[in-house]
Amino acid sequence: HGDPLEKTTLEPLPALQTFYEVARAIEFSHERGIVHGGIAPSNVILSSNGHPHIVDFAVGQLKRHFDPNTAPPVADKGTDIDALHHLFRSLLSGKAFSLIAAGEIPPLRRVHPAADADFQNFARTSYPTASKMADEVARILQSLPSDYSSKMGLLDRYRLHERSA
């Protein structure tokens, strides 16, 4: 139980943590052959403890099954990766997801002076997998002063993931 991201404004560090967790979850689904096909702030629910939960998997496939005339095109992993880029920009810029999905690349809110250029580059770089996106966000966060980035707990989760991979 919680609120969708579209009704939530997050500070930069929780926004990055949310993005990291969503990207890892999408990669987990991709590894199992499941494509979401509709990632948007309305399909990410933040629980009361602040962790994101992705909802509405395979809505496009269900629509196609029941009404092939109104079904969206078949989604693939690339569709999810593009949507993750839009979600990242939306989370860190505070701009509406719909504007970003329409092609606008807004300036990201100031996360940290040392990381701003890295995050701008991230927003413009094409990544082959959701895992690579999560890894890059974690790498940038690792370059921040430890007292700043450790507050969110993401780096500990990243290190655990790297040991288990």
PDB file of C-alpha atoms in Angstrom, residues 44-139:
ATOM      1  CA  VAL A  44       5.605   2.643  -9.556  1.00  0.00           C
ATOM      2  CA  ILE A  45       4.114   2.623  -6.073  1.00  0.00           C
ATOM      3  CA  LEU A  46       6.190   3.739  -3.098  1.00  0.00           C
ATOM      4  CA  SER A  47       5.450   1.648  -0.024  1.00  0.00           C
ATOM      5  CA  SER A  48       5.224   3.196   3.421  1.00  0.00           C
ATOM      6  CA  ASN A  49       8.910   2.278   3.983  1.00  0.00           C
ATOM      7  CA  GLY A  50       9.935   4.112   0.779  1.00  0.00           C
ATOM      8  CA  HIS A  51      10.659   1.101  -1.437  1.00  0.00           C
ATOM      9  CA  PRO A  52       9.232   1.103  -4.966  1.00  0.00           C
ATOM     10  CA  HIS A  53       6.924  -1.603  -6.258  1.00  0.00           C
ATOM     11  CA  ILE A  54       6.263  -1.883  -9.985  1.00  0.00           C
ATOM     12  CA  VAL A  55       2.669  -2.625 -10.941  1.00  0.00           C
ATOM     13  CA  ASP A  56       0.730  -3.345 -14.146  1.00  0.00           C
ATOM     14  CA  PHE A  57       3.124  -5.772 -15.789  1.00  0.00           C
ATOM     15  CA  ALA A  58       1.968  -7.018 -19.189  1.00  0.00           C
ATOM     16  CA  VAL A  59      -1.025  -4.679 -19.479  1.00  0.00           C
ATOM     17  CA  GLY A  60      -0.278  -4.305 -23.192  1.00  0.00           C
ATOM     18  CA  GLN A  61      -0.228  -8.064 -23.674  1.00  0.00           C
ATOM     19  CA  LEU A  62      -3.582  -8.391 -21.895  1.00  0.00           C
ATOM     20  CA  LYS A  63      -5.128  -5.650 -24.047  1.00  0.00           C
ATOM     21  CA  ARG A  64      -3.850  -7.428 -27.147  1.00  0.00           C
ATOM     22  CA  HIS A  65      -5.410 -10.686 -25.999  1.00  0.00           C
ATOM     23  CA  PHE A  66      -8.847  -9.164 -25.406  1.00  0.00           C
ATOM     24  CA  ASP A  67      -8.961  -6.510 -28.136  1.00  0.00           C
ATOM     25  CA  PRO A  68      -6.273  -6.739 -30.813  1.00  0.00           C
ATOM     26  CA  ASN A  69      -7.669  -3.644 -32.576  1.00  0.00           C
ATOM     27  CA  THR A  70      -6.814  -1.286 -29.691  1.00  0.00           C
ATOM     28  CA  ALA A  71      -3.683  -2.988 -28.391  1.00  0.00           C
ATOM     29  CA  PRO A  72      -0.425  -1.047 -28.259  1.00  0.00           C
ATOM     30  CA  PRO A  73       2.522  -2.350 -30.290  1.00  0.00           C
ATOM     31  CA  VAL A  74       4.422  -5.282 -28.837  1.00  0.00           C
ATOM     32  CA  ALA A  75       6.846  -4.045 -26.185  1.00  0.00           C
ATOM     33  CA  ASP A  76      10.410  -5.259 -25.939  1.00  0.00           C
ATOM     34  CA  LYS A  77      13.266  -4.706 -23.494  1.00  0.00           C
ATOM     35  CA  GLY A  78      14.223  -1.542 -25.373  1.00  0.00           C
ATOM     36  CA  THR A  79      10.806  -0.080 -24.583  1.00  0.00           C
ATOM     37  CA  ASP A  80      11.495  -0.586 -20.886  1.00  0.00           C
ATOM     38  CA  ILE A  81      15.020   0.877 -21.166  1.00  0.00           C
ATOM     39  CA  ASP A  82      13.666   4.013 -22.887  1.00  0.00           C
ATOM     40  CA  ALA A  83      11.001   4.354 -20.212  1.00  0.00           C
ATOM     41  CA  LEU A  84      13.651   4.014 -17.490  1.00  0.00           C
ATOM     42  CA  HIS A  85      15.543   6.920 -19.075  1.00  0.00           C
ATOM     43  CA  HIS A  86      12.364   9.001 -18.932  1.00  0.00           C
ATOM     44  CA  LEU A  87      11.732   7.942 -15.345  1.00  0.00           C
ATOM     45  CA  PHE A  88      15.300   8.899 -14.356  1.00  0.00           C
ATOM     46  CA  ARG A  89      14.969  12.359 -15.899  1.00  0.00           C
ATOM     47  CA  SER A  90      11.576  12.852 -14.327  1.00  0.00           C
ATOM     48  CA  LEU A  91      12.715  11.793 -10.852  1.00  0.00           C
ATOM     49  CA  LEU A  92      15.836  13.950 -10.813  1.00  0.00           C
ATOM     50  CA  SER A  93      14.526  17.001 -12.597  1.00  0.00           C
ATOM     51  CA  GLY A  94      11.137  17.240 -10.946  1.00  0.00           C
ATOM     52  CA  LYS A  95       9.613  17.670 -14.429  1.00  0.00           C
ATOM     53  CA  ALA A  96       6.485  15.912 -15.594  1.00  0.00           C
ATOM     54  CA  PHE A  97       7.092  12.464 -17.048  1.00  0.00           C
ATOM     55  CA  SER A  98       4.858  13.298 -20.050  1.00  0.00           C
ATOM     56  CA  LEU A  99       7.099  16.227 -21.072  1.00  0.00           C
ATOM     57  CA  ILE A 100      10.194  14.096 -20.812  1.00  0.00           C
ATOM     58  CA  ALA A 101       8.603  11.214 -22.725  1.00  0.00           C
ATOM     59  CA  ALA A 102       7.853  13.742 -25.479  1.00  0.00           C
ATOM     60  CA  GLY A 103      11.579  14.385 -25.910  1.00  0.00           C
ATOM     61  CA  GLU A 104      12.507  17.137 -23.475  1.00  0.00           C
ATOM     62  CA  ILE A 105      15.745  16.569 -21.558  1.00  0.00           C
ATOM     63  CA  PRO A 106      15.426  18.942 -18.618  1.00  0.00           C
ATOM     64  CA  PRO A 107      18.349  20.068 -16.522  1.00  0.00           C
ATOM     65  CA  LEU A 108      18.621  17.782 -13.533  1.00  0.00           C
ATOM     66  CA  ARG A 109      18.172  19.263 -10.087  1.00  0.00           C
ATOM     67  CA  ARG A 110      21.423  19.846  -8.309  1.00  0.00           C
ATOM     68  CA  VAL A 111      22.287  16.460  -6.819  1.00  0.00           C
ATOM     69  CA  HIS A 112      25.860  17.236  -5.936  1.00  0.00           C
ATOM     70  CA  PRO A 113      28.347  19.508  -7.739  1.00  0.00           C
ATOM     71  CA  ALA A 114      30.752  16.608  -8.299  1.00  0.00           C
ATOM     72  CA  ALA A 115      28.075  14.448  -9.925  1.00  0.00           C
ATOM     73  CA  ASP A 116      26.024  16.874 -12.023  1.00  0.00           C
ATOM     74  CA  ALA A 117      28.007  16.320 -15.245  1.00  0.00           C
ATOM     75  CA  ASP A 118      27.922  12.537 -14.727  1.00  0.00           C
ATOM     76  CA  PHE A 119      24.140  12.582 -14.292  1.00  0.00           C
ATOM     77  CA  GLN A 120      23.671  14.790 -17.357  1.00  0.00           C
ATOM     78  CA  ASN A 121      25.799  12.298 -19.344  1.00  0.00           C
ATOM     79  CA  PHE A 122      23.796   9.406 -17.903  1.00  0.00           C
ATOM     80  CA  ALA A 123      20.554  11.017 -19.097  1.00  0.00           C
ATOM     81  CA  ARG A 124      21.957  11.216 -22.647  1.00  0.00           C
ATOM     82  CA  THR A 125      23.643   7.803 -22.833  1.00  0.00           C
ATOM     83  CA  SER A 126      22.046   4.714 -24.320  1.00  0.00           C
ATOM     84  CA  TYR A 127      22.341   1.648 -22.092  1.00  0.00           C
ATOM     85  CA  PRO A 128      21.795  -1.936 -23.289  1.00  0.00           C
ATOM     86  CA  THR A 129      20.250  -3.168 -20.027  1.00  0.00           C
ATOM     87  CA  ALA A 130      18.509  -1.913 -16.911  1.00  0.00           C
ATOM     88  CA  SER A 131      21.322  -3.476 -14.902  1.00  0.00           C
ATOM     89  CA  LYS A 132      23.915  -1.287 -16.661  1.00  0.00           C
ATOM     90  CA  MET A 133      21.796   1.756 -15.833  1.00  0.00           C
ATOM     91  CA  ALA A 134      21.618   0.793 -12.154  1.00  0.00           C
ATOM     92  CA  ASP A 135      25.350   0.073 -12.085  1.00  0.00           C
ATOM     93  CA  GLU A 136      26.154   3.494 -13.537  1.00  0.00           C
ATOM     94  CA  VAL A 137      23.951   5.311 -11.008  1.00  0.00           C
ATOM     95  CA  ALA A 138      25.667   3.378  -8.212  1.00  0.00           C
ATOM     96  CA  ARG A 139      29.109   4.159  -9.676  1.00  0.00           C
TER      97      ARG A 139
END
